[in-house]
Amino acid sequence: MRIDVVSIFPEYLAPLELSLIGKARQDGILDLHVHDLRSYTTDRHRTVDDTPYGGGAGMVMKPEPWSQALTAVAEARPGHGGKPVLIVPSPAGERFTQALAHELAVEEHLAFACGRYEGIDERVIEWAGDHFDVRPVSLGDYVLNGGEVAVLAMVEAVGRLLPGVVGNPESLVEESHSDGLLEYPVYTKPAVWRDREVPAILLSGNHGKIAQWRRHEQFRRTSERRPDLLEVFDAGKLPKADRLALQELGYDIVDGRPVRRQGTAEPAG
Ligand code: 6GU
């Protein structure tokens, strides 16, 4: 996969040289390029922003440096496939999810346009549609100063799904959000630490019981911490043990979705 990132703070992306993503680049799995938006300016001051039409606080990123930078990125696309995907990090975008990470992981070419200030002139986003499949994307409902930190998160989430990046691909199966539930709690040695014991079932050697306990913990945690995930969880074709686990936690399955039984308390959280 090729990834291009355009930013006025290219140094912000330095962590992408580290750890699994850095290794993927060394191994030739990920061809990642970071571009300084200012190198696409033509004035003496390398200006990338200006005041907003209509007034208001802050500055807006000028269109021309962006069109120059994105044209260079579009021309660098590998192979002769379709349009590359252009992710525009923004709190006003669609939510970034594990499902979107999987969608992006099969693309040949991704580009990220890191806005700062109040954002990029909207005409750039429209124009870019001629060259890219444009997707404004948000990490969540809070505001960052710019897209760079969001890009670090998204490149890591996508990069680790590329074949050969995570050593043991089974690690990708049993983790939070891979099946719409949060992950079960994990423990390692010692078996007793500061008077706290590891749950006895995990020391039993009974792998069937352990799998059942972990599944129950997934439902319990998701119910406590993320009831919103459980509301949309597909409980239509669950095995008997999973249905029982949900019932013990106070849920009935109605039209294939877990629904909190009348009279059961909100989970503590
Ligand atoms: Cl993707 N960008 C910015 N600037 N702020 C955010 C965000 C992205 N996601 C949440 N807040």
XYZ file of N, CA and C and ligand atoms in Angstrom:
818
model
N 0.841 -1.198 0.000
C 0.000 0.000 0.000
C 0.876 1.249 0.000
N 0.428 2.274 -0.777
C 1.094 3.577 -0.708
C 0.218 4.532 0.111
N 0.861 5.308 0.999
C 0.155 6.340 1.762
C 0.908 7.648 1.609
N 0.186 8.729 1.248
C 0.744 10.078 1.213
C 0.042 10.923 2.266
N 0.823 11.655 3.055
C 0.264 12.557 4.061
C 0.752 13.965 3.750
N -0.170 14.918 3.666
C 0.200 16.318 3.438
C -0.135 17.106 4.706
N 0.853 17.877 5.190
C 0.724 18.571 6.473
C 1.642 19.781 6.488
N 1.305 20.799 7.307
C 2.277 21.888 7.515
C 3.233 21.537 8.648
N 3.010 20.405 9.328
C 3.907 19.923 10.386
C 4.370 18.501 10.094
N 5.178 18.306 9.036
C 5.592 16.940 8.693
C 6.292 16.219 9.847
N 6.956 16.989 10.739
C 7.656 16.358 11.880
C 6.675 15.670 12.827
N 5.421 16.112 12.792
C 4.382 15.513 13.635
C 4.174 14.037 13.298
N 4.537 13.652 12.064
C 4.292 12.291 11.609
C 5.489 11.376 11.853
N 6.515 11.904 12.545
C 7.744 11.130 12.796
C 7.479 9.779 13.480
N 6.495 9.666 14.380
C 6.251 8.363 15.019
C 5.937 7.243 14.022
N 5.566 7.578 12.799
C 5.272 6.533 11.808
C 6.552 5.841 11.336
N 7.700 6.276 11.887
C 8.949 5.553 11.606
C 9.215 4.477 12.648
N 8.385 4.428 13.699
C 8.636 3.543 14.837
C 7.782 2.285 14.801
N 8.211 1.297 15.595
C 7.385 0.137 15.936
C 6.896 -0.604 14.685
N 5.698 -1.151 14.749
C 5.190 -2.015 13.684
C 5.053 -1.290 12.351
N 4.631 -0.004 12.400
C 4.435 0.740 11.151
C 5.804 1.061 10.531
N 6.771 1.442 11.379
C 8.136 1.684 10.886
C 8.723 0.441 10.248
N 8.471 -0.712 10.901
C 8.965 -1.992 10.397
C 8.298 -2.329 9.062
N 6.993 -2.070 8.958
C 6.263 -2.344 7.711
C 6.839 -1.518 6.564
N 7.275 -0.302 6.866
C 7.886 0.543 5.834
C 9.229 -0.041 5.421
N 10.033 -0.444 6.411
C 11.338 -1.061 6.106
C 11.163 -2.324 5.288
N 10.105 -3.084 5.589
C 9.868 -4.361 4.909
C 9.236 -4.187 3.529
N 8.917 -2.937 3.157
C 8.333 -2.690 1.836
C 6.853 -2.992 1.747
N 6.184 -3.224 2.911
C 4.737 -3.477 2.921
C 3.985 -2.157 2.785
N 4.584 -1.106 3.369
C 3.947 0.210 3.388
C 4.926 1.227 2.810
N 4.472 1.919 1.737
C 5.284 2.950 1.084
C 4.690 4.297 1.490
N 5.251 4.890 2.579
C 4.627 6.074 3.175
C 5.446 7.333 2.905
N 4.779 8.356 2.392
C 5.443 9.629 2.071
C 4.743 10.760 2.798
N 5.536 11.612 3.473
C 4.987 12.789 4.151
C 5.445 14.026 3.379
N 4.489 14.906 3.063
C 4.788 16.103 2.271
C 4.500 17.361 3.080
N 5.390 18.342 2.965
C 5.192 19.638 3.612
C 4.353 20.524 2.696
N 3.153 20.867 3.156
C 2.260 21.704 2.333
C 2.962 22.994 1.888
N 3.821 23.549 2.772
C 4.464 24.838 2.456
C 5.388 24.744 1.236
N 5.851 23.525 0.921
C 6.719 23.405 -0.249
C 5.906 23.568 -1.545
N 4.576 23.633 -1.430
C 3.729 23.872 -2.609
C 3.216 25.314 -2.664
N 3.772 26.195 -1.825
C 3.445 27.622 -1.901
C 4.444 28.295 -2.837
N 4.090 29.510 -3.313
C 4.976 30.206 -4.261
C 5.376 31.585 -3.766
N 4.786 32.041 -2.650
C 5.130 33.379 -2.142
C 6.304 33.310 -1.161
N 6.908 34.464 -0.924
C 8.104 34.559 -0.096
C 7.848 34.071 1.331
N 6.624 34.281 1.831
C 6.317 33.921 3.224
C 5.752 32.499 3.349
N 5.626 31.817 2.225
C 5.101 30.426 2.205
C 3.742 30.354 2.909
N 2.864 31.258 2.518
C 1.574 31.418 3.201
C 0.613 30.271 2.873
N 0.010 29.696 3.927
C -0.954 28.608 3.706
C -2.352 28.970 4.202
N -2.507 30.141 4.873
C -3.818 30.469 5.439
C -4.200 31.907 5.169
N -5.481 32.213 5.365
C -5.990 33.573 5.160
C -7.271 33.706 5.981
N -7.794 34.934 6.042
C -8.991 35.182 6.864
C -10.241 34.605 6.199
N -11.231 34.218 6.994
C -12.434 33.598 6.411
C -13.384 34.623 5.795
N -13.867 34.334 4.572
C -14.983 35.117 4.004
C -16.170 34.979 4.943
N -16.888 36.081 5.124
C -18.054 36.068 6.012
C -17.703 36.396 7.440
N -16.404 36.498 7.699
C -15.948 36.877 9.039
C -15.889 35.706 9.987
N -15.588 35.984 11.232
C -15.509 34.937 12.245
C -14.095 34.698 12.702
N -13.977 33.818 13.700
C -12.690 33.583 14.359
C -11.786 32.717 13.497
N -10.491 32.868 13.688
C -9.504 31.954 13.124
C -9.217 32.183 11.666
N -8.429 31.257 11.105
C -7.962 31.362 9.730
C -8.402 30.114 8.961
N -8.413 30.241 7.626
C -8.814 29.143 6.742
C -7.643 28.824 5.823
N -7.433 27.547 5.507
C -6.317 27.188 4.628
C -6.651 27.537 3.183
N -5.708 28.213 2.529
C -5.881 28.693 1.159
C -5.979 27.507 0.188
N -6.762 27.636 -0.884
C -6.951 26.491 -1.784
C -5.737 26.127 -2.655
N -4.989 27.121 -3.148
C -4.001 26.803 -4.184
C -2.863 25.894 -3.719
N -2.266 26.145 -2.525
C -1.228 25.193 -2.101
C -1.770 23.764 -2.012
N -3.012 23.618 -1.544
C -3.605 22.277 -1.436
C -3.797 21.625 -2.802
N -4.261 22.397 -3.800
C -4.480 21.780 -5.118
C -3.155 21.359 -5.739
N -2.103 22.174 -5.506
C -0.772 21.813 -6.026
C -0.272 20.522 -5.351
N -0.388 20.474 -4.027
C 0.102 19.309 -3.277
C -0.677 18.053 -3.660
N -2.001 18.176 -3.737
C -2.833 16.990 -4.001
C -2.693 16.518 -5.444
N -2.425 17.441 -6.366
C -2.168 17.040 -7.754
C -0.895 16.194 -7.812
N 0.134 16.640 -7.105
C 1.390 15.868 -7.065
C 1.145 14.475 -6.470
N 0.329 14.406 -5.428
C 0.025 13.119 -4.787
C -0.765 12.216 -5.740
N -1.764 12.794 -6.422
C -2.590 11.997 -7.339
C -1.739 11.442 -8.479
N -0.749 12.235 -8.932
C 0.106 11.799 -10.040
C 1.094 10.722 -9.603
N 1.307 10.614 -8.302
C 2.259 9.613 -7.786
C 1.583 8.258 -7.573
N 0.311 8.119 -7.971
C -0.416 6.903 -7.595
C 0.179 5.664 -8.241
N 0.264 4.589 -7.464
C 0.853 3.349 -7.970
C -0.134 2.629 -8.891
N 0.373 1.903 -9.851
C -0.465 1.075 -10.718
C -1.442 1.902 -11.524
N -2.501 1.281 -12.025
C -3.480 1.989 -12.847
C -4.886 1.696 -12.368
N -5.006 1.523 -11.045
C -6.314 1.220 -10.472
C -7.232 2.418 -10.540
N -8.295 2.408 -9.726
C -9.245 3.520 -9.689
C -8.639 4.709 -8.974
N -9.516 5.631 -8.543
C -9.049 6.812 -7.820
C -8.489 6.412 -6.462
N -7.406 7.097 -6.026
C -6.984 6.892 -4.637
C -8.031 7.475 -3.683
N -8.023 6.995 -2.429
C -8.924 7.525 -1.406
C -8.222 8.689 -0.713
N -8.916 9.830 -0.622
C -8.379 10.978 0.120
C -9.170 11.132 1.413
N -8.485 10.863 2.532
C -9.096 11.052 3.844
C -8.830 12.482 4.290
N -9.881 13.188 4.649
C -9.741 14.535 5.188
C -10.143 14.484 6.663
N -9.151 14.443 7.587
C -9.487 14.373 9.011
C -10.231 15.636 9.431
N -11.363 15.440 10.085
C -12.179 16.578 10.495
C -13.179 16.134 11.539
N -13.400 16.946 12.585
C -14.458 16.577 13.534
C -15.834 16.576 12.873
N -15.933 17.119 11.653
C -17.201 17.136 10.926
C -17.310 15.968 9.935
N -16.452 14.950 10.083
C -16.477 13.827 9.150
C -17.309 12.664 9.650
N -17.401 11.604 8.830
C -18.016 10.346 9.278
C -17.085 9.719 10.312
N -17.622 8.870 11.192
C -16.821 8.302 12.259
C -15.835 7.264 11.735
N -14.601 7.321 12.230
C -13.614 6.283 11.942
C -13.918 5.083 12.837
N -14.056 3.920 12.213
C -14.376 2.693 12.951
C -13.448 1.578 12.461
N -13.478 0.452 13.170
C -12.708 -0.710 12.739
C -13.184 -1.162 11.351
N -14.488 -1.038 11.095
C -15.024 -1.415 9.775
C -14.422 -0.534 8.682
N -14.295 0.776 8.948
C -13.688 1.667 7.944
C -12.198 1.343 7.782
N -11.525 1.019 8.897
C -10.110 0.629 8.811
C -9.950 -0.571 7.873
N -10.844 -1.571 8.005
C -10.794 -2.748 7.124
C -11.052 -2.368 5.667
N -11.999 -1.458 5.439
C -12.296 -0.984 4.080
C -11.061 -0.340 3.461
N -10.391 0.517 4.236
C -9.235 1.263 3.715
C -8.030 0.348 3.521
N -7.963 -0.727 4.309
C -6.784 -1.612 4.268
C -6.664 -2.370 2.940
N -7.737 -2.432 2.146
C -7.653 -3.138 0.863
C -7.392 -2.176 -0.295
N -7.224 -0.884 0.013
C -6.940 0.102 -1.043
C -5.463 0.048 -1.426
N -5.190 0.428 -2.664
C -3.811 0.460 -3.140
C -3.122 1.761 -2.720
N -3.924 2.838 -2.638
C -3.346 4.175 -2.400
C -4.267 5.011 -1.527
N -3.754 5.435 -0.377
C -4.488 6.350 0.508
C -3.723 7.660 0.605
N -4.463 8.773 0.667
C -3.849 10.067 0.936
C -4.595 10.711 2.108
N -3.866 11.496 2.894
C -4.448 12.201 4.037
C -4.117 13.677 3.914
N -5.125 14.536 4.011
C -4.935 15.987 3.935
C -5.170 16.577 5.319
N -4.068 16.911 6.016
C -4.169 17.409 7.387
C -4.470 18.889 7.397
N -5.676 19.247 7.781
C -6.034 20.651 7.955
C -5.601 21.140 9.320
N -5.380 22.445 9.403
C -5.130 23.135 10.681
C -6.059 24.325 10.713
N -5.971 25.142 11.716
C -6.823 26.333 11.843
C -8.290 25.907 11.778
N -9.139 26.707 11.133
C -10.581 26.388 11.090
C -10.913 25.396 9.986
N -9.903 25.005 9.184
C -10.156 24.027 8.135
C -9.634 24.491 6.786
N -9.903 23.660 5.752
C -9.440 23.914 4.390
C -10.610 24.528 3.611
N -10.327 25.493 2.732
C -11.345 26.083 1.844
C -12.167 24.944 1.218
N -13.484 25.012 1.388
C -14.366 23.907 1.002
C -14.253 23.554 -0.490
N -13.865 24.523 -1.319
C -13.766 24.250 -2.760
C -12.676 23.223 -3.070
N -11.682 23.113 -2.187
C -10.638 22.087 -2.375
C -11.259 20.697 -2.250
N -12.153 20.541 -1.261
C -12.779 19.244 -1.008
C -13.625 18.846 -2.228
N -14.342 19.816 -2.819
C -15.156 19.559 -4.018
C -14.269 19.205 -5.208
N -13.248 20.059 -5.446
C -12.338 19.867 -6.590
C -11.618 18.523 -6.506
N -11.231 18.141 -5.277
C -10.443 16.917 -5.105
C -11.221 15.684 -5.559
N -12.549 15.778 -5.583
C -13.384 14.664 -6.031
C -13.115 14.243 -7.467
N -12.533 15.148 -8.287
C -12.176 14.783 -9.665
C -11.014 13.805 -9.699
N -10.197 13.805 -8.636
C -8.966 13.002 -8.635
C -8.957 11.901 -7.579
N -9.810 12.059 -6.556
C -9.816 11.142 -5.416
C -11.248 10.744 -5.057
N -11.347 9.625 -4.357
C -12.565 9.290 -3.625
C -12.413 9.955 -2.249
N -13.095 11.091 -2.053
C -12.857 11.954 -0.880
C -13.742 11.546 0.293
N -13.126 11.359 1.459
C -13.890 10.990 2.658
C -13.456 11.810 3.872
N -14.237 12.819 4.268
C -13.992 13.486 5.553
C -14.255 12.492 6.689
N -13.293 12.340 7.599
C -13.374 11.313 8.640
C -13.016 11.917 10.001
N -13.798 11.556 11.018
C -13.577 12.023 12.395
C -13.235 10.858 13.306
N -12.328 11.099 14.252
C -12.021 10.053 15.244
C -13.108 9.930 16.288
N -13.801 11.014 16.580
C -14.806 10.975 17.637
C -15.294 12.375 17.928
N -16.179 12.490 18.885
C -16.842 13.771 19.116
C -16.073 14.644 20.093
N -14.933 15.120 19.635
C -14.098 16.051 20.383
C -13.231 16.751 19.345
N -12.563 17.830 19.736
C -11.855 18.658 18.751
C -10.343 18.617 18.979
N -9.611 18.288 17.925
C -8.145 18.343 17.934
C -7.719 19.615 17.206
N -6.467 20.023 17.391
C -5.994 21.253 16.753
C -5.738 21.082 15.263
N -5.558 19.830 14.838
C -5.286 19.585 13.426
C -5.414 18.104 13.139
N -5.266 17.716 11.878
C -5.483 16.332 11.489
C -4.331 15.381 11.787
N -3.174 15.925 12.201
C -1.972 15.078 12.300
C -2.125 13.919 13.298
N -2.626 14.214 14.493
C -2.785 13.157 15.500
C -3.809 12.123 15.022
N -4.847 12.581 14.338
C -5.847 11.669 13.784
C -5.212 10.764 12.731
N -4.301 11.322 11.925
C -3.632 10.523 10.889
C -2.752 9.446 11.541
N -2.061 9.814 12.625
C -1.258 8.806 13.339
C -2.153 7.633 13.742
N -3.324 7.940 14.272
C -4.245 6.892 14.722
C -4.755 6.066 13.537
N -5.175 6.750 12.463
C -5.769 6.028 11.330
C -4.736 5.187 10.580
N -3.515 5.733 10.391
C -2.475 4.963 9.686
C -2.108 3.722 10.501
N -2.081 3.868 11.834
C -1.765 2.700 12.657
C -2.886 1.655 12.582
N -4.137 2.120 12.647
C -5.277 1.189 12.617
C -5.353 0.460 11.271
N -5.067 1.180 10.167
C -5.107 0.567 8.831
C -3.853 -0.280 8.605
N -2.700 0.289 8.960
C -1.412 -0.371 8.692
C -1.319 -1.744 9.334
N -1.846 -1.885 10.562
C -1.724 -3.166 11.263
C -2.616 -4.249 10.655
N -3.529 -3.841 9.740
C -4.377 -4.825 9.059
C -3.730 -5.341 7.774
N -2.636 -4.699 7.331
C -1.983 -5.142 6.095
C -1.294 -6.480 6.354
N -1.388 -7.405 5.395
C -0.776 -8.722 5.588
C 0.717 -8.596 5.905
N 1.147 -9.235 6.997
C 2.559 -9.259 7.355
C 2.974 -8.200 8.362
N 2.062 -7.299 8.753
C 2.438 -6.227 9.693
C 2.353 -6.719 11.137
N 1.240 -7.362 11.493
C 1.105 -7.966 12.817
C 1.557 -9.419 12.706
N 2.607 -9.778 13.485
C 3.243 -11.090 13.380
C 2.268 -12.244 13.386
N 1.391 -12.279 14.414
C 0.427 -13.362 14.528
C -0.958 -12.842 14.129
N -1.443 -13.214 12.923
C -2.723 -12.687 12.446
C -3.888 -13.017 13.374
N -3.713 -14.040 14.251
C -4.789 -14.360 15.209
C -5.007 -13.226 16.189
N -3.959 -12.406 16.413
C -4.105 -11.240 17.289
C -5.179 -10.292 16.763
N -5.405 -10.312 15.439
C -6.376 -9.404 14.835
C -7.801 -9.895 15.024
N -7.948 -11.205 15.302
C -9.288 -11.790 15.413
C -9.860 -11.530 16.795
N -9.083 -11.852 17.844
C -9.586 -11.721 19.212
C -9.180 -10.392 19.806
N -9.802 -9.302 19.353
C -9.532 -8.012 19.954
C -10.794 -7.172 19.901
N -10.807 -6.118 20.710
C -11.983 -5.261 20.790
C -12.419 -4.818 19.401
N -13.728 -4.824 19.169
C -14.368 -4.307 17.959
C -14.271 -5.255 16.773
N -13.474 -6.341 16.862
C -13.380 -7.230 15.704
C -14.702 -7.960 15.506
N -15.483 -8.157 16.590
C -16.777 -8.815 16.446
C -17.907 -7.958 17.025
N -17.663 -6.653 17.139
C -18.702 -5.752 17.645
C -18.801 -5.710 19.155
N -17.900 -6.422 19.847
C -17.887 -6.429 21.319
C -16.526 -5.955 21.809
N -16.462 -5.518 23.069
C -15.180 -5.186 23.680
C -14.449 -6.482 24.046
N -13.133 -6.395 24.162
C -12.334 -7.577 24.471
C -12.473 -7.954 25.938
N -12.243 -9.255 26.237
C -12.253 -9.761 27.621
C -10.982 -9.309 28.337
N -10.980 -9.281 29.691
C -9.778 -8.906 30.433
C -8.708 -9.992 30.332
N -7.437 -9.574 30.387
C -6.320 -10.519 30.283
C -5.434 -10.434 31.521
N -4.723 -11.508 31.813
C -3.870 -11.623 32.995
C -2.602 -12.378 32.622
N -1.504 -12.090 33.366
C -0.295 -12.901 33.219
C 0.303 -13.165 34.606
N 1.429 -13.850 34.653
C 2.055 -14.202 35.923
C 2.510 -12.952 36.696
N 2.488 -12.926 38.022
C 2.202 -14.064 38.911
C 0.696 -14.296 39.127
N 0.331 -15.494 39.557
C -1.075 -15.864 39.753
C -1.707 -15.071 40.894
N -0.869 -14.660 41.873
C -1.352 -13.751 42.924
C -0.422 -12.538 42.934
N -0.984 -11.360 42.836
C -0.198 -10.119 42.817
C -0.874 -9.109 43.737
N -0.143 -8.672 44.767
C -0.674 -7.734 45.764
C -2.035 -8.191 46.271
N -2.100 -9.469 46.642
C -3.305 -10.119 47.186
C -4.435 -10.276 46.164
N -4.179 -9.947 44.909
C -5.225 -10.091 43.897
C -4.959 -11.342 43.074
N -6.009 -12.202 42.996
C -5.861 -13.474 42.286
C -6.354 -13.375 40.850
N -5.702 -14.103 39.977
C -6.201 -14.282 38.614
C -7.469 -15.136 38.716
N -8.532 -14.836 37.933
C -9.744 -15.662 37.980
C -9.389 -17.152 37.832
N -9.887 -17.974 38.786
C -9.481 -19.378 38.892
C -9.713 -20.152 37.600
N -10.767 -19.813 36.878
C -11.123 -20.541 35.653
C -9.959 -20.546 34.653
N -9.165 -19.438 34.661
C -8.067 -19.316 33.689
C -6.908 -20.262 34.022
N -6.880 -20.773 35.260
C -5.823 -21.703 35.665
C -6.309 -23.152 35.588
N -7.556 -23.347 35.164
C -8.183 -24.671 35.241
C -7.722 -25.610 34.135
N -7.224 -25.063 33.032
C -6.862 -25.900 31.896
C -8.065 -26.375 31.089
N -9.270 -25.965 31.483
C -10.498 -26.351 30.757
C -10.784 -25.300 29.678
N -10.336 -25.595 28.463
C -10.369 -24.571 27.417
C -11.775 -24.194 26.987
N -12.695 -25.156 27.078
C -14.100 -24.868 26.760
C -14.679 -23.872 27.749
N -14.439 -24.139 29.046
C -14.951 -23.247 30.110
C -14.299 -21.870 30.014
N -12.995 -21.854 29.673
C -12.275 -20.576 29.560
C -12.877 -19.739 28.431
N -13.126 -20.365 27.288
C -13.706 -19.651 26.143
C -15.076 -19.089 26.527
N -15.851 -19.877 27.267
C -17.195 -19.459 27.697
C -17.098 -18.274 28.666
N -16.148 -18.350 29.608
C -15.955 -17.259 30.577
C -15.539 -15.980 29.868
N -14.633 -16.099 28.909
C -14.161 -14.916 28.182
C -15.295 -14.265 27.398
N -16.111 -15.096 26.787
C -17.249 -14.594 26.022
C -18.209 -13.835 26.943
N -18.481 -14.423 28.106
C -19.349 -13.780 29.087
C -18.765 -12.434 29.510
N -17.452 -12.373 29.737
C -16.777 -11.124 30.113
C -16.895 -10.080 28.998
N -16.832 -10.534 27.738
C -17.016 -9.603 26.620
C -18.393 -8.944 26.688
N -19.414 -9.764 26.900
C -20.775 -9.218 26.981
C -20.909 -8.317 28.207
N -20.328 -8.733 29.372
C -20.456 -7.957 30.596
C -19.802 -6.577 30.438
N -18.592 -6.576 29.918
C -17.864 -5.317 29.713
C -18.581 -4.400 28.723
N -19.037 -5.002 27.627
C -19.694 -4.190 26.601
C -20.975 -3.588 27.175
N -21.708 -4.388 27.953
C -22.938 -3.899 28.580
C -22.644 -2.760 29.554
N -21.542 -2.872 30.313
C -21.188 -1.845 31.309
C -20.645 -0.579 30.667
N -19.708 -0.773 29.714
C -18.957 0.378 29.204
C -19.513 0.963 27.924
N -20.071 0.094 27.079
C -20.535 0.544 25.764
C -21.885 -0.051 25.420
N -22.934 0.279 26.206
C -24.269 -0.253 25.901
C -24.713 0.091 24.479
N -24.184 1.184 23.914
C -24.539 1.562 22.534
C -24.106 0.492 21.543
N -22.980 -0.191 21.827
C -22.519 -1.256 20.921
C -23.442 -2.468 21.010
N -23.908 -2.766 22.236
C -24.762 -3.942 22.425
C -26.120 -3.760 21.741
N -26.609 -2.505 21.726
C -27.909 -2.219 21.096
C -27.924 -2.564 19.614
N -26.761 -2.460 18.951
C -26.713 -2.738 17.509
C -26.028 -4.079 17.219
N -25.710 -4.829 18.280
C -25.040 -6.120 18.117
C -26.003 -7.132 17.492
N -25.509 -7.876 16.486
C -26.338 -8.874 15.808
C -26.381 -10.148 16.649
N -27.477 -10.302 17.399
C -27.625 -11.456 18.290
C -28.529 -12.509 17.666
N -28.773 -12.368 16.366
C -29.723 -13.231 15.665
C -29.317 -14.689 15.622
N -28.051 -14.949 15.354
C -27.617 -16.343 15.175
C -26.598 -16.760 16.232
N -26.787 -16.302 17.459
C -25.822 -16.606 18.525
C -25.987 -18.035 19.025
N -24.861 -18.694 19.382
C -24.967 -19.998 20.014
C -25.670 -19.885 21.374
N -26.199 -21.021 21.843
C -26.971 -21.086 23.093
C -26.241 -20.420 24.261
N -24.930 -20.705 24.407
C -24.154 -20.182 25.549
C -24.123 -18.652 25.538
N -24.036 -18.056 24.343
C -24.024 -16.596 24.233
C -25.381 -16.013 24.616
N -26.458 -16.690 24.176
C -27.807 -16.220 24.537
C -27.994 -16.256 26.047
N -27.487 -17.335 26.664
C -27.590 -17.466 28.124
C -26.809 -16.357 28.817
N -25.593 -16.078 28.301
C -24.761 -15.021 28.889
C -25.511 -13.689 28.847
N -26.116 -13.385 27.719
C -26.864 -12.124 27.587
C -28.052 -12.090 28.537
N -28.733 -13.244 28.685
C -29.892 -13.287 29.583
C -29.480 -13.079 31.030
N -28.348 -13.679 31.412
C -27.837 -13.479 32.778
C -27.527 -12.014 33.037
N -27.123 -11.291 32.002
C -26.784 -9.866 32.148
C -28.023 -8.975 32.040
N -29.201 -9.589 31.891
C -30.439 -8.807 31.898
C -30.947 -8.420 30.521
N -30.515 -9.161 29.506
C -30.969 -8.855 28.140
C -31.840 -9.974 27.589
N -32.906 -9.583 26.876
C -33.651 -10.521 26.035
C -33.231 -10.248 24.599
N -33.407 -11.228 23.724
C -33.099 -11.001 22.313
C -34.408 -10.791 21.568
N -34.596 -9.565 21.057
C -35.829 -9.175 20.377
C -35.470 -8.754 18.954
N -36.064 -9.432 17.967
C -35.754 -9.152 16.556
C -34.245 -9.170 16.300
N -33.536 -10.127 16.913
C -32.110 -10.302 16.657
C -31.200 -9.311 17.368
N -31.764 -8.440 18.254
C -30.946 -7.472 18.996
C -31.126 -7.679 20.493
N -30.027 -7.493 21.270
C -30.193 -7.563 22.728
C -30.991 -6.352 23.216
N -32.016 -6.577 24.025
C -32.839 -5.498 24.580
C -32.899 -5.705 26.083
N -32.594 -4.653 26.866
C -32.590 -4.750 28.324
C -33.978 -5.132 28.822
N -34.013 -6.169 29.641
C -35.281 -6.673 30.168
C -35.908 -5.634 31.080
N -37.235 -5.503 31.007
C -37.965 -4.573 31.883
C -37.596 -4.820 33.338
N -37.321 -3.745 34.070
C -37.073 -3.875 35.503
C -35.623 -4.120 35.840
N -34.757 -4.377 34.841
C -33.317 -4.539 35.137
C -32.676 -3.165 35.179
N -31.746 -3.018 36.124
C -31.099 -1.714 36.326
C -30.155 -1.403 35.182
N -29.898 -0.138 34.958
C -28.808 0.271 34.081
C -27.523 -0.359 34.616
N -26.650 -0.830 33.751
C -25.405 -1.413 34.252
C -24.573 -0.341 34.949
N -23.851 -0.760 36.001
C -22.949 0.191 36.669
C -21.820 0.526 35.712
N -21.298 1.667 35.778
C -20.243 1.951 34.831
C -19.369 3.064 35.295
Cl -10.075 13.507 12.365
N -9.554 15.978 13.128
C -9.631 17.001 13.998
N -9.039 18.160 13.694
N -10.286 16.943 15.130
C -10.878 15.793 15.413
C -10.831 14.688 14.565
C -10.147 14.815 13.417
N -11.517 13.686 15.117
C -11.974 14.152 16.267
N -11.598 15.418 16.451
